[in-house]
Each structure stands twice: as C-alpha cells, then as structure tokens.
Coordinates of C-alpha atoms in Angstrom, one line a residue:
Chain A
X445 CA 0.0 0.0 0.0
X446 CA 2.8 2.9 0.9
X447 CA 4.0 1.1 -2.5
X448 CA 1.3 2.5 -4.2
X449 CA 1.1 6.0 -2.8
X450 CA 4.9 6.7 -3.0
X451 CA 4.4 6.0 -6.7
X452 CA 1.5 8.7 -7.2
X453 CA 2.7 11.7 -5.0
X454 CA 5.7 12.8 -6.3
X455 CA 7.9 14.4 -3.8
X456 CA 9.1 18.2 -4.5
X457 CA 12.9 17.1 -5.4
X458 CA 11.5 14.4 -8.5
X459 CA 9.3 18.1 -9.4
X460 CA 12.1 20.3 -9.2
X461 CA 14.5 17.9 -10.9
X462 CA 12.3 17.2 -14.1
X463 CA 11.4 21.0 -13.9
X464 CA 15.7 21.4 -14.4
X465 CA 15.2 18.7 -17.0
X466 CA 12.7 20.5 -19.0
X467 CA 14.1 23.8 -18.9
X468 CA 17.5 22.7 -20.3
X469 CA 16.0 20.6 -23.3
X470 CA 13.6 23.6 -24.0
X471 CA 17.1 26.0 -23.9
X472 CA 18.9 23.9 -26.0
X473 CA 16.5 23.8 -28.6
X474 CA 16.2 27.5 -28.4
X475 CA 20.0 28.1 -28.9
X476 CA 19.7 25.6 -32.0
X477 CA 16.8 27.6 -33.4
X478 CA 18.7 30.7 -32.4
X479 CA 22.2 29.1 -34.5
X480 CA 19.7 28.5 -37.6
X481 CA 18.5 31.3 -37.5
X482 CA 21.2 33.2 -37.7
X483 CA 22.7 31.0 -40.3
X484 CA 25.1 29.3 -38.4
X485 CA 23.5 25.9 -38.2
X486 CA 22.4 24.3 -41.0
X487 CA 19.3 22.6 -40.4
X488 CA 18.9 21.3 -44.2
X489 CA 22.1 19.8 -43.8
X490 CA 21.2 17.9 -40.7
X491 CA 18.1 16.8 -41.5
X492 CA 19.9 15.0 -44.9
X493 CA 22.7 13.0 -42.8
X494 CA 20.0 11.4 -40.7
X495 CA 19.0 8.4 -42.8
X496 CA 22.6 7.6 -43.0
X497 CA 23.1 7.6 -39.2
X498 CA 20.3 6.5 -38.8
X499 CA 21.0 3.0 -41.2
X500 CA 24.2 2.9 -38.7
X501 CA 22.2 3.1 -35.9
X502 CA 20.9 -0.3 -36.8
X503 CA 23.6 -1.7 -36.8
X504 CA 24.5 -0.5 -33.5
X505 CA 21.2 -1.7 -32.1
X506 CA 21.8 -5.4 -33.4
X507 CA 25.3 -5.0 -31.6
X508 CA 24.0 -3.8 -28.4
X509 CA 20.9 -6.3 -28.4
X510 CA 23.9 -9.3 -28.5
X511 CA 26.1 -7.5 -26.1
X512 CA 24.5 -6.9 -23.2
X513 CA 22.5 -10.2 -23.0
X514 CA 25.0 -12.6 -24.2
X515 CA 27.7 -10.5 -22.2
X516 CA 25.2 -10.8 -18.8
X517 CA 24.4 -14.4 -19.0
X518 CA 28.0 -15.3 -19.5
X519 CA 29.1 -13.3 -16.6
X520 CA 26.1 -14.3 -14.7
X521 CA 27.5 -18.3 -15.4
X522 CA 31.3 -17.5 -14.5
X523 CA 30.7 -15.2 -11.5
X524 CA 28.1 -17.9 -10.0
X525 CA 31.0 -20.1 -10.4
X526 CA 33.6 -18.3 -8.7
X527 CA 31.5 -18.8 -5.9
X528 CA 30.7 -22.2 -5.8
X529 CA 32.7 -25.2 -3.5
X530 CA 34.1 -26.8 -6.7
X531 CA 38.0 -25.6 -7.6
X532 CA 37.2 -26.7 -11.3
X533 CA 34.1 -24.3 -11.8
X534 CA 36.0 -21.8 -9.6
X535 CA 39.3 -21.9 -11.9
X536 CA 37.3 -22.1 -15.2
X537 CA 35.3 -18.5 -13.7
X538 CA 39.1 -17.0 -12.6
X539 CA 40.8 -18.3 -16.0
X540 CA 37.4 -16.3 -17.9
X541 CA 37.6 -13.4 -16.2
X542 CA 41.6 -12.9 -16.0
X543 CA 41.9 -13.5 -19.9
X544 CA 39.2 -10.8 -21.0
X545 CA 39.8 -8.1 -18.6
X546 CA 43.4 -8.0 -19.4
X547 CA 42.7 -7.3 -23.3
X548 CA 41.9 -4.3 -24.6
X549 CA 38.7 -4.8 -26.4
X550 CA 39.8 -3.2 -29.4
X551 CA 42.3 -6.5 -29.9
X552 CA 40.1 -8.8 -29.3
X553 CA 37.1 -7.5 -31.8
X554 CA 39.9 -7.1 -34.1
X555 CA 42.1 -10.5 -33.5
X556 CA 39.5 -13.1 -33.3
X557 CA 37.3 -11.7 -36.5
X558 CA 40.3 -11.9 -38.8
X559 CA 41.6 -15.5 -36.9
X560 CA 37.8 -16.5 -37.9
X561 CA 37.5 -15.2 -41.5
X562 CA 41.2 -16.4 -42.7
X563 CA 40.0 -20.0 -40.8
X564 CA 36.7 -19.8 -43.0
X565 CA 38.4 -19.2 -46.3
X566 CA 41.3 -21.6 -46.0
X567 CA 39.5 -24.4 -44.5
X568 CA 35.9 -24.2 -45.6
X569 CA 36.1 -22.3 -48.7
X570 CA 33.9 -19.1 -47.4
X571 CA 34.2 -16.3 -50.1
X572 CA 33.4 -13.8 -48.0
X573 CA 32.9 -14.2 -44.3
X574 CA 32.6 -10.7 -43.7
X575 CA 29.0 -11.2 -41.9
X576 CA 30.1 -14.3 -39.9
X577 CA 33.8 -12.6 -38.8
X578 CA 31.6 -9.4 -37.6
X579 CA 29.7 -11.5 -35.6
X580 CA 32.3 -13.3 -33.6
X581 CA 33.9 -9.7 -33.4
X582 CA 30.4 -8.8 -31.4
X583 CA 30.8 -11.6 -29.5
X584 CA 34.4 -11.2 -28.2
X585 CA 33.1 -7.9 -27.3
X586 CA 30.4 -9.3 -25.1
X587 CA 32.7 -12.0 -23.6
X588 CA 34.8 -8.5 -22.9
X589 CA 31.7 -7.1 -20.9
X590 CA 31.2 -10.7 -19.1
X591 CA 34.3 -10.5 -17.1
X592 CA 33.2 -7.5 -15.8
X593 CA 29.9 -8.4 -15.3
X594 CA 31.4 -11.7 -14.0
X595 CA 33.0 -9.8 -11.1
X596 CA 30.2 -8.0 -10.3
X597 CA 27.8 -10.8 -10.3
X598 CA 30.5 -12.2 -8.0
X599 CA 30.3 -9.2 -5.4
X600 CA 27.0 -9.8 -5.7
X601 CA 26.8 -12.9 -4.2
X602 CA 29.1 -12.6 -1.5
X603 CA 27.4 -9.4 -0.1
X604 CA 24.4 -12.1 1.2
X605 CA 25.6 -13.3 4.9
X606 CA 26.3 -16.8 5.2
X607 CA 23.9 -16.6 7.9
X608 CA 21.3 -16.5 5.5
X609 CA 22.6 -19.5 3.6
X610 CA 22.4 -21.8 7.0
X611 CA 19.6 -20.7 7.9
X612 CA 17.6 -21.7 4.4
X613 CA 19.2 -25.0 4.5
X614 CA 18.6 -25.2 8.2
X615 CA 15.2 -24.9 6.8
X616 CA 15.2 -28.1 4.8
X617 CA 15.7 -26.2 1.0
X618 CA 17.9 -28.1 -0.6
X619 CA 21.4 -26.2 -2.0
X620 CA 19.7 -25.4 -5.7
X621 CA 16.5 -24.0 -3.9
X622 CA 18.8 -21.9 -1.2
X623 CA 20.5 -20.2 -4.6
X624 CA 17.7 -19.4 -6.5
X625 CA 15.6 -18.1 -3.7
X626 CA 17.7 -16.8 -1.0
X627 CA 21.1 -15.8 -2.5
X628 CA 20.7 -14.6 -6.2
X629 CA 17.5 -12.5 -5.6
X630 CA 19.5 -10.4 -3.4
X631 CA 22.6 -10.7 -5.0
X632 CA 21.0 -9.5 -7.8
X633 CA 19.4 -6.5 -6.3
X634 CA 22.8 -5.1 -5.2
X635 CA 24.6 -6.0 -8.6
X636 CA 22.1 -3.5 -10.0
X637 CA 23.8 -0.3 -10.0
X638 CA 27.0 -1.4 -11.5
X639 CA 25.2 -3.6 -13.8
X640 CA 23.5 -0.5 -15.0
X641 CA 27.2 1.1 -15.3
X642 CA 28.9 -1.6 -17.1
X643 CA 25.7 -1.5 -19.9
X644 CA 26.6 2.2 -20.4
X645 CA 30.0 1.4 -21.0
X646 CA 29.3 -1.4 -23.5
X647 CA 26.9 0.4 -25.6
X648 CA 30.0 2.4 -26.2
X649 CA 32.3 0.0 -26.6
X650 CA 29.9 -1.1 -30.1
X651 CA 31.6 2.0 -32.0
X652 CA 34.3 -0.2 -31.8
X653 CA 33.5 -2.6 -34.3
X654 CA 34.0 -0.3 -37.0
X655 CA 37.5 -1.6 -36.7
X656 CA 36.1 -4.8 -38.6
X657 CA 34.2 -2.8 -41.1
X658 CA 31.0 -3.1 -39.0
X659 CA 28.7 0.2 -40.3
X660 CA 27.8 1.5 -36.8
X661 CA 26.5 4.8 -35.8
X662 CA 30.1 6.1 -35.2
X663 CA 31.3 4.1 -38.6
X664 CA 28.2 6.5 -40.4
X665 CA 29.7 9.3 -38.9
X666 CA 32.9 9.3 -39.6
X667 CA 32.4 8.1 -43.3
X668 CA 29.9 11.1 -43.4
X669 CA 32.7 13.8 -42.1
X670 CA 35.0 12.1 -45.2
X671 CA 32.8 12.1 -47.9
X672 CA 31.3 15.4 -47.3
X673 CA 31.6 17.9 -50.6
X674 CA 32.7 21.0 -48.6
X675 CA 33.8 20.1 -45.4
X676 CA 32.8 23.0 -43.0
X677 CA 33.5 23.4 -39.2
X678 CA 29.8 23.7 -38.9
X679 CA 28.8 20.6 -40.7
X680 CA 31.5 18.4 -39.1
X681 CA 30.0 20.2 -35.8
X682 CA 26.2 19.0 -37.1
X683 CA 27.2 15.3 -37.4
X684 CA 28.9 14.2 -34.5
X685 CA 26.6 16.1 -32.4
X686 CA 23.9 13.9 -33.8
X687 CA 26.0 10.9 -33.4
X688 CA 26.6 12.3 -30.1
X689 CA 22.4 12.5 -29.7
X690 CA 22.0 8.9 -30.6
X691 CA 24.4 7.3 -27.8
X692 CA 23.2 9.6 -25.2
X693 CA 19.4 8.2 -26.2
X694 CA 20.2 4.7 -26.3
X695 CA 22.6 5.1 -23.1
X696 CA 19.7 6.4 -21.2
X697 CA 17.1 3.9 -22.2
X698 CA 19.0 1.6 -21.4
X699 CA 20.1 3.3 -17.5
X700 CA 16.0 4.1 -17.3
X701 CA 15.4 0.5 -17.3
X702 CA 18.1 -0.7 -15.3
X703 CA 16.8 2.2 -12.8
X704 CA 13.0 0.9 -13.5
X705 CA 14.2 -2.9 -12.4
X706 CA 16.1 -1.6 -9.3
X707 CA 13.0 0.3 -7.9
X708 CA 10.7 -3.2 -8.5
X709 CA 13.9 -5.0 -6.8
X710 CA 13.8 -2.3 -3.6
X711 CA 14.0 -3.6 -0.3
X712 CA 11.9 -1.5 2.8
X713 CA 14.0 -0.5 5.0
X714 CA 16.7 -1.2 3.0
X715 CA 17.5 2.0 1.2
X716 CA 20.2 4.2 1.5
X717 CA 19.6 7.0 3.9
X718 CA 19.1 10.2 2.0
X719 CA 22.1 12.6 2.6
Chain B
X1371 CA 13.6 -38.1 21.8
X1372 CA 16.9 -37.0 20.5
X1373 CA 20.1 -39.0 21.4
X1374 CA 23.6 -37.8 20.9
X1375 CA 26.3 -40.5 21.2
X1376 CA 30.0 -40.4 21.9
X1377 CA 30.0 -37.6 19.3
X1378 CA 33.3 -36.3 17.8
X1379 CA 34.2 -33.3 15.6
X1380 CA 37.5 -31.5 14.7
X1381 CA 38.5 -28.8 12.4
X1382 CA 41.9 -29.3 11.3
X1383 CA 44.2 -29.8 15.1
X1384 CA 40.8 -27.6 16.5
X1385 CA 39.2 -31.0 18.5
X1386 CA 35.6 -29.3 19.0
X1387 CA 33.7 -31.9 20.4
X1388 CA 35.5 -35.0 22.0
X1389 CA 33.2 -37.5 22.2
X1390 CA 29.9 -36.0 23.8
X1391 CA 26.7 -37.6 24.9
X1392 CA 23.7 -36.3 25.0
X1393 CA 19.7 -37.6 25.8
X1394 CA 16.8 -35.6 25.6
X1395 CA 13.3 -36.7 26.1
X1396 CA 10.3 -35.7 24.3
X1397 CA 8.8 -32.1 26.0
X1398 CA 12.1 -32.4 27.7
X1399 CA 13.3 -28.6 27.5
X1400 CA 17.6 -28.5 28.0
X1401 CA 19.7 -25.7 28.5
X1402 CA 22.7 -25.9 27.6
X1403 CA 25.3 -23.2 29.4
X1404 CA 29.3 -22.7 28.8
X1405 CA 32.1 -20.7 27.7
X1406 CA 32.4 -19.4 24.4
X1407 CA 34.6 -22.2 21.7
X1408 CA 33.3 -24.9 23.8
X1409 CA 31.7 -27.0 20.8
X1410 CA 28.1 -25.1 21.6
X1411 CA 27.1 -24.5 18.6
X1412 CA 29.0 -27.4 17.2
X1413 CA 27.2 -29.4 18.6
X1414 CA 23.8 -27.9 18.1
X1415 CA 24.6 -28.0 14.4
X1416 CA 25.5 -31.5 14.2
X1417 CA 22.0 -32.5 15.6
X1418 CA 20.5 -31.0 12.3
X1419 CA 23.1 -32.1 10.4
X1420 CA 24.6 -28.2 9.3
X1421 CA 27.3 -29.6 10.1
X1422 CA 28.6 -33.6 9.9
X1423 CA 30.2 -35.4 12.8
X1424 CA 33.2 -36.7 12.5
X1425 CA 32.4 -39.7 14.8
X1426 CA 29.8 -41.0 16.8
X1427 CA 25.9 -40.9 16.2
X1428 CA 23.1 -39.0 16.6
X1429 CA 19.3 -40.5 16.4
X1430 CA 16.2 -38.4 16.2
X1431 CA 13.0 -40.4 17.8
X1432 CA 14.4 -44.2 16.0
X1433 CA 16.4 -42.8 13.2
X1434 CA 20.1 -42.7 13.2
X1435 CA 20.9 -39.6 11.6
X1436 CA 24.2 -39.9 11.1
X1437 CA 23.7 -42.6 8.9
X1438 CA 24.8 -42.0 5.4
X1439 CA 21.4 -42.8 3.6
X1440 CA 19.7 -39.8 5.5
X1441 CA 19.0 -36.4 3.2
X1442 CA 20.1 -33.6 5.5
X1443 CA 17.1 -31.7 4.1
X1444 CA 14.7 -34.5 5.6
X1445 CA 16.9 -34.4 9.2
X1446 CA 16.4 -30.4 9.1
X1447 CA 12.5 -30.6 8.6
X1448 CA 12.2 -33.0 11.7
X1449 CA 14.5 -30.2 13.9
X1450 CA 14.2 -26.5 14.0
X1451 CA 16.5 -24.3 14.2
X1452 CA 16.9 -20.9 15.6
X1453 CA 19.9 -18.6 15.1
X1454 CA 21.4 -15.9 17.6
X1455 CA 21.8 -13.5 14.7
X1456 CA 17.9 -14.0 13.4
X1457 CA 19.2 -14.6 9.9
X1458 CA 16.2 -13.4 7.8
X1459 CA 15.6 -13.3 4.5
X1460 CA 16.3 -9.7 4.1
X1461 CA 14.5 -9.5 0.8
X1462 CA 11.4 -11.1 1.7
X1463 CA 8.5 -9.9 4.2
X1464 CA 7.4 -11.6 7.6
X1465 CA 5.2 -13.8 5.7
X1466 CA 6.9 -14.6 3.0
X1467 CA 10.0 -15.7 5.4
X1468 CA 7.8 -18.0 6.8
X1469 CA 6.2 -19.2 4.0
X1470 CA 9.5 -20.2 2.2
X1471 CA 10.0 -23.3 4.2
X1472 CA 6.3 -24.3 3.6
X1473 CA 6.0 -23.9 -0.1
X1474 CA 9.3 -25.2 -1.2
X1475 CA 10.2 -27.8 1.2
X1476 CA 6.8 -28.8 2.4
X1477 CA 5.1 -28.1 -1.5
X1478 CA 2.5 -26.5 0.0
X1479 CA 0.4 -24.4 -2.4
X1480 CA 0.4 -20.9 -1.9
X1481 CA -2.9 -20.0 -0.3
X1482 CA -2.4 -22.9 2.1
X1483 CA 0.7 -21.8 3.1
X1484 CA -0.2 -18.3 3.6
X1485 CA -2.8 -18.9 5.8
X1486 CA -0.1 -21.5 8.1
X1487 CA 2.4 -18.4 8.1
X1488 CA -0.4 -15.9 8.9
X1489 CA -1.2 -18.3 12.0
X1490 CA 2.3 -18.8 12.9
X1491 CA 2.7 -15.4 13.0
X1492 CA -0.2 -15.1 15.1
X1493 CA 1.5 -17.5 17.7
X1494 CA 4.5 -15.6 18.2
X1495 CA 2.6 -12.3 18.5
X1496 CA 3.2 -10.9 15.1
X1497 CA -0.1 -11.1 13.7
X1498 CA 0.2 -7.0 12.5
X1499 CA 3.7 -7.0 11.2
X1500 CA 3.1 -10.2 8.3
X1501 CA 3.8 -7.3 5.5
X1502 CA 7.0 -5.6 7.3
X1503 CA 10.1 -6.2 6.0
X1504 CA 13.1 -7.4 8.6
X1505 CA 15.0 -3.8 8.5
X1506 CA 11.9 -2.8 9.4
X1507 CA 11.6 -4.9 12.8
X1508 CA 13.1 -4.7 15.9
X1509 CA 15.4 -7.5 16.7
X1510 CA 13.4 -9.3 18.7
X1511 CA 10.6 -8.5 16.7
X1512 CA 12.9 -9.9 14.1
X1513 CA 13.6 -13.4 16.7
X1514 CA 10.0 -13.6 16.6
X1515 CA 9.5 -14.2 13.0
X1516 CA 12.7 -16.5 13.0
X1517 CA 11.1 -18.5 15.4
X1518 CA 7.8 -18.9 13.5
X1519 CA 9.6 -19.5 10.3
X1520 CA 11.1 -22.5 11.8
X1521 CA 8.0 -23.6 14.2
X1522 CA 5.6 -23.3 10.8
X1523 CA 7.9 -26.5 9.3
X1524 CA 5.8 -28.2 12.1
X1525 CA 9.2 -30.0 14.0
X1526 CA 9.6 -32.8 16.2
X1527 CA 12.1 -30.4 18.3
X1528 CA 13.5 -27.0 18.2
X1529 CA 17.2 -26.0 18.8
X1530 CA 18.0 -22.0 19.6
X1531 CA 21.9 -21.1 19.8
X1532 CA 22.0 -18.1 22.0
X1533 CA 18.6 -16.7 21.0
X1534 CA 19.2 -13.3 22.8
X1535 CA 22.6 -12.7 22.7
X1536 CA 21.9 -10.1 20.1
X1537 CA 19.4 -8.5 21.5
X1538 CA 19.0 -5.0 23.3
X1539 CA 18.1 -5.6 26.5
X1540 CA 14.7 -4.5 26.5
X1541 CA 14.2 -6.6 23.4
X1542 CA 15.0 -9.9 25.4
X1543 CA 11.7 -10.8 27.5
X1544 CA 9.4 -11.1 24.5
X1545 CA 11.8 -13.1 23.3
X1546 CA 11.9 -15.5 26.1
X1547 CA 8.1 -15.2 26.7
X1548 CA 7.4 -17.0 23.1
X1549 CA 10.0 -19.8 24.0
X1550 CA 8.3 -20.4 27.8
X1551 CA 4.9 -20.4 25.6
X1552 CA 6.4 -23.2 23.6
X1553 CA 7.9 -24.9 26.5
X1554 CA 4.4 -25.1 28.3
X1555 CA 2.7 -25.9 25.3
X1556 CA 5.3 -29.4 25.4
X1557 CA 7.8 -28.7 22.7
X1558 CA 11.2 -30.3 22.4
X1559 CA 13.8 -27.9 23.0
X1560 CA 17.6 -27.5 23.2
X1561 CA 18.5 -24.0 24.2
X1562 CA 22.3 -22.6 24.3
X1563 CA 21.5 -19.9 26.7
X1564 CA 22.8 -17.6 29.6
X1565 CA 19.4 -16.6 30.6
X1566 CA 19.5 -17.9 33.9
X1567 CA 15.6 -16.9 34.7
X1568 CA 14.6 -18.5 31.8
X1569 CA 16.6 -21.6 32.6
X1570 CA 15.1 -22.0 36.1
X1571 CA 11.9 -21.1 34.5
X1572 CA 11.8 -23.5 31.5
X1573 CA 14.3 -26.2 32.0
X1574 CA 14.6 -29.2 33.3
X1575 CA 17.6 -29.8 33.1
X1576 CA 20.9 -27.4 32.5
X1577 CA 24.2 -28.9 31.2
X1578 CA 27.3 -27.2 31.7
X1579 CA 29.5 -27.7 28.6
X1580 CA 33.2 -26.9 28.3
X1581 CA 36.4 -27.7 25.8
X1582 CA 34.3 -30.1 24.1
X1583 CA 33.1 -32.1 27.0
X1584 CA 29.9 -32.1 28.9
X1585 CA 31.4 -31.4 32.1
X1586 CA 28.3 -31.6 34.0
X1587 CA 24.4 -31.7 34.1
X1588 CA 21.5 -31.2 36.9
X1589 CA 18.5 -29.5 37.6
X1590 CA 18.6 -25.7 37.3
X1591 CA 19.1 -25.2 40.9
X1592 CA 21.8 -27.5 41.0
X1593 CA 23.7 -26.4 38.4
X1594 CA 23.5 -22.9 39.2
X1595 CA 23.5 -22.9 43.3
X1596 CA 25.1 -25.9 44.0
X1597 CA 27.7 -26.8 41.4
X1598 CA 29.6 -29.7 41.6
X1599 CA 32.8 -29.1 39.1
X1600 CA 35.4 -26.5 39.5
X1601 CA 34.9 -25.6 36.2
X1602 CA 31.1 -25.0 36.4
X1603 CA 31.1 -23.4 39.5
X1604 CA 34.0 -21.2 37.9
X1605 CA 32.0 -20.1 34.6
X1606 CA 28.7 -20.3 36.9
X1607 CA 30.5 -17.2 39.4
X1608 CA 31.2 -15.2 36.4
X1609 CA 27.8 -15.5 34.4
X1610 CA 26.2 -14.1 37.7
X1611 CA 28.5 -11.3 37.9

C-alpha cells in the first residue's frame, strides 16, 4: 500500500529535478533555433545526414541487443562459479575473467574476427565471411563485458551473509532451492547499480566494431565527415553532435530501465539513507 | 527423543567436540550453558546435520541420523532451528519468510501456506507486522519471526543457539516469553543460553559444557546454586557477575 502512494505523490525534489530537466531541453532547442536562425547551423544539412546515421544506428542496435544479454548471462554463469565449492568451476570462472579483462577490447574485436574469417576461407572455402567474422567480433566484445559483469555478479553474491545460507538450509531447502531463492535474488538486487554502469559502457564500446568494417553509428559518422563535398566546421559540428544525440538516447534507455528494475527490486527499510 | 552419542568433531588440530553424549526426552526442555569455543554450537549444528560429525551418532525419535542414507534436508524438517543473529531473508516480508519453508520444502500451495504463516505469525505475537520487511523490525521483533519460520515446518524439536545474545536488553523478555509459551505448550527444546531466569523457568535440566566435554548436568538449581565441578562453578560465578 505505501507502495502505491509513494508511486502517485511525487515528492518536490523528483518536481524540481524534471522541472531542471525540462528547462534545459527547452534551452537547447532555443539556442539551435537561435544558431539557424542566424545561419550558423544548417538545419537542411542535418536533416539530410539522418537516414545515413540512422542506417548505422541499426547496426549499432543489433550490436547492443547481443552485447549486453550474451555478455550478462556469460558473466552471470562465471561469477556464479567463482563462488561455488568446486576448484574446477572456480578456476574455469578465474581463468574467464583474467583473460578478457586483461585485453583491450579493441584487440580482441579485431584478432578473433580476422583468426575466424582467414580459418573460413582456408579451410571451408567461405568467399566472404565478412558477416560471420563481424559477428564473432560482437561476440568477443560481449565475452569483454562478461568478465566484468562476471565480477560483479561475483560481489553480488558474497554481499548475502552466510547466515542466510544456513539458515535456508537449516530450513530443509535443498542447495539449488537456497541459490535461487535466498542468495541470487539479493545478489542481484545489489549488482544492479553497476550492472547498469557496465551497460553504459558497452553500448559504447559497439563503435568499436568499425575496426572490422562493422557500419555503426560512429562508422556513419565518420564516413559522413570524409565524404562530405565542402567540409565546414559547422557541418562536421552537425554530425557528430547527432551521433553524439543517438548514444546519449540509447545510453539512457538503457540506464532508465536498469533504474526501473532496481525500484521493483527495492527492499523496505533497506534504502540508502538520504544525505 | 533426540540422542547424541559419543559424538566427535574436529576442524583441522581444532578437536571441537571429544566425544559427547547427550539424551533428551520428548517435552524435555535443556539448556545448555558454557564458555564461548566450547563445541556449543557445534554441537547444536550437528543434531540438524549443518554440520557432519566426524564420529559417533546422533538418532532423532528411532532414526540414526548420522547414517549415510539420511537427506540432511529430511533431518532439518524434523528439527528446527533458531539462530542468535535472526538470519532473515532480508529481501522477503514476515510472511513470505515464513512461508518459504512451507511452499518449497513442504510443497504446500500458496494459499495454504499463507494462511499457516499468517497463523504462525499469530503464535508468536506478530499477527500485524506479516507485510514488514526485517530492517523494518526490531530484533526481537525480528527473533519472533525466525522462530515462526522455523515452528511453521511443524518439528519434532526446536534448537536455539544463543537466541538473545543479540538483543538489546529491552528486546530480550518477549523473546523469552514466546519460548516459555512453547515450552508449556510441550515442545522439544535444546537452548544454548545464559538466561539464567529462563533456565530456572523453563528447564529441566541445565548442562554445563566446556572444551568439548559435557562437564556436568543437573537440575537448574543444581547447576547454578550448587555446582559440583570447579569448572562450572568457575563459569557459573562469572555468568552471575
């Protein structure tokens, strides 16, 4: 019930804050008007580069939709094994996390696309693996993430008291029953937050396969800033702060619905105090 | 009822419990007094199988427990269990802590099991918080719901390990009113306790329990006036100050 009412009276700060939020949207757009209209933004221009980032866009959604869910049940599976009683699931979580964290992303995209596409043509005759290669290259990049996530997952987890595990099994649930309804519920609740941080940073990291020719929204742009006829300051300017636009939306959809998830996982009496 | 025999435990060189008996009837309510490392809890634990002896056996009403063919989870459902730091599901409610044990382990289907916890609840004087979460409790408030969560599993005999140790003392007495309740009403109990009143109150019988030996056992009075061991009547002087 005080569920309920929280969610319908909204408190002067959340007022004030989307007040804040609303006035500097409204100002932007007024100092863009204001740059037109003075001639110093070119609003035909920008309105004819959007189908192009917008095609790149696609490509970055695709990238982002394997990313994040391949790269959070991955690290979802090796963290949970870090923390288990057998060595062998526990070295096989370690060995995971240790090899991807250490490499720069950019290698691995880069390395295991072109190991995958020379492999294809010598051995099975692939003319052009360009699609397949890309796709491992998306995948290295969410086995990148996983260690992360891995380790988070893996904080996770050991923030639950033991206590908690005795007590479920003092209980009579067997171990399986003890993980799935004692410790990974609230494990989960406190991975949250830098789940939600780790997503940002990989939605990012997708501009990265334009290394291996993959025609994402940063790709679009720079090809854009190349092939334009007259290159201007102010055109250059247009582009990547539309590129720039794009991120920031897909960054916050993406945060929003982490945020969403946290508030349905929230705990009374559990939140932070207010400072 | 339950019957401890010749029971043995180490960790490492750490000999916990050397060789310990141990007989309590059905109703029978034991306290069980003694210095802290002094196999306690060890030995608590063993009786519900959280932890394994390394020798000797245990029986529960006919069964030997300690028998390899015996699920632990079927030993824990027979014995309840109460912890001295309440150990709550901190994301679930007073009901749905309870409830837990009686839809998972017990398959009971939800509606059925809801009502049980509500009653449970009830029992322990609860009945208004079933929606509160357990940072929203006091800590005995928080005891309370512990000890319906394990009384709701419907056991043959319930085991506390210093059930107000971690309370505030003003939290302590409605603590130890629920457990006299369940005394009276004829429940099993094994309590690991320095609560002297509730000892005298509640108990038949105290045993004194040092460096993994029961050292000595008696009637309340006995144990605490007239102690027979040097030992006892050394930890007995300082518990009473």
């Amino acid at each position: 019930m005080s569920k309920r009412s929280k969610r319908k009276v909204l408190s002067t700060r959340t007022l004030v804050r989307r007040a804040v939020g609303a006035a500097a949207a409204a100002g932007a757009f007024a100092v863009v008007v204001w740059l037109g209209y003075r001639g110093l933004f070119d609003i035909t221009y920008a309105q004819s580069i959007v189908d192009d980032l917008l095609d790149g866009l696609v490509v970055t959604l695709i990238a982002v939709a394997v990313v994040i869910p391949v790269g959070f049940v991955v690290g979802f599976s090796f963290g949970w094994a870090r923390t288990t009683r057998s060595w062998v699931l526990r070295a096989t979580g370690t060995t995971y996390v240790e090899f991807f964290r250490s490499m720069p992303p950019l290698v691995l995209i880069v390395f295991s696309s072109l190991v995958i596409s020379l492999l294809l043509r010598t051995y099975l005759y692939v003319e052009d693996p360009f699609a397949i290669a890309l796709g491992v290259g998306i995948l290295a990049l969410a086995l990148h993430s996983g260690s992360y996530q891995a380790e988070i997952v893996r904080a996770g987890i050991l923030s639950v008291p033991t206590g908690q595990v005795e007590a479920a099994e003092a209980l009579g649930l067997t171990r399986m029953q003890t993980m799935f309804r004692v410790t990974l519920p609230q494990a989960f609740r406190v991975s949250l937050p830098a789940l939600g941080n780790e997503f940002a940073v990989v939605i990012k990291d997708t501009s990265l396969i334009s290394a291996i020719g993959g025609l994402e929204v940063s790709f679009a742009g720079s090809a854009l800033v190349r092939g334009a006829i007259e290159l201007s300051l102010n055109h250059v300017f247009i582009i990547w702060v539309e590129v720039a636009l794009l991120y920031f939306l897909l960054t916050t959809i993406v945060t929003v619905t982490v945020r969403k998830v946290e508030n349905r996982y929230k705990v009374p009496g559990l939140e932070a105090a207010a400072l | 009822m339950i019957q401890v025999r010749q029971v043995h435990k180490s960790y490492g060189d750490l000999h916990v419990l050397k060789g310990v008996n141990l007989e309590i009837a059905k109703g029978q309510v034991m306290c069980m007094i003694g210095p802290s490392g002094s196999g306690k809890s060890t030995l608590l634990r063993c009786i519900n199988l959280l932890i394994h002896p390394d020798k000797g056996d245990i029986y529960i009403g006919d069964v030997r427990i300690t028998s390899p063919e015996i699920r632990p989870e079927w030993v824990r459902q027979q014995v309840g269990m109460v912890f001295q730091s309440f150990n709550l599901f901190t994301h679930l409610s007073a009901l749905k802590n309870v409830m837990l044990g009686l839809t998972r382990v017990k398959k009971m289907d939800s509606e059925e099991a809801r009502r049980k916890a509500t009653w449970d609840l009830q029992r322990v004087g609860l009945g208004d918080k079933l929606d509160a979460y357990p940072a929203q409790l006091s800590g005995g408030q928080q005891q309370r719901v512990a000890i319906a969560r394990a009384l709701a599993m419907d056991p043959m005999a319930m085991l506390f390990d210093e059930p107000t140790s971690a309370l505030d003392p003003e939290y302590i007495h409605e603590v130890l009113d629920v457990m006299t309740q369940l005394a009276n009403e004829g429940m099993t109990m094994l309590v690991v306790t320095h609560e002297m009143g509730f000892a005298k109150n509640a108990a038949s019988e105290v045993v004194f329990m040092d460096q993994g030996q029961i050292v000595e056992h008696g009637t309340p009075v006995e144990i605490f006036e007239r102690p027979g061991h040097d030992r006892t009547k050394a930890f007995v002087s300082k518990i009473l100050g």
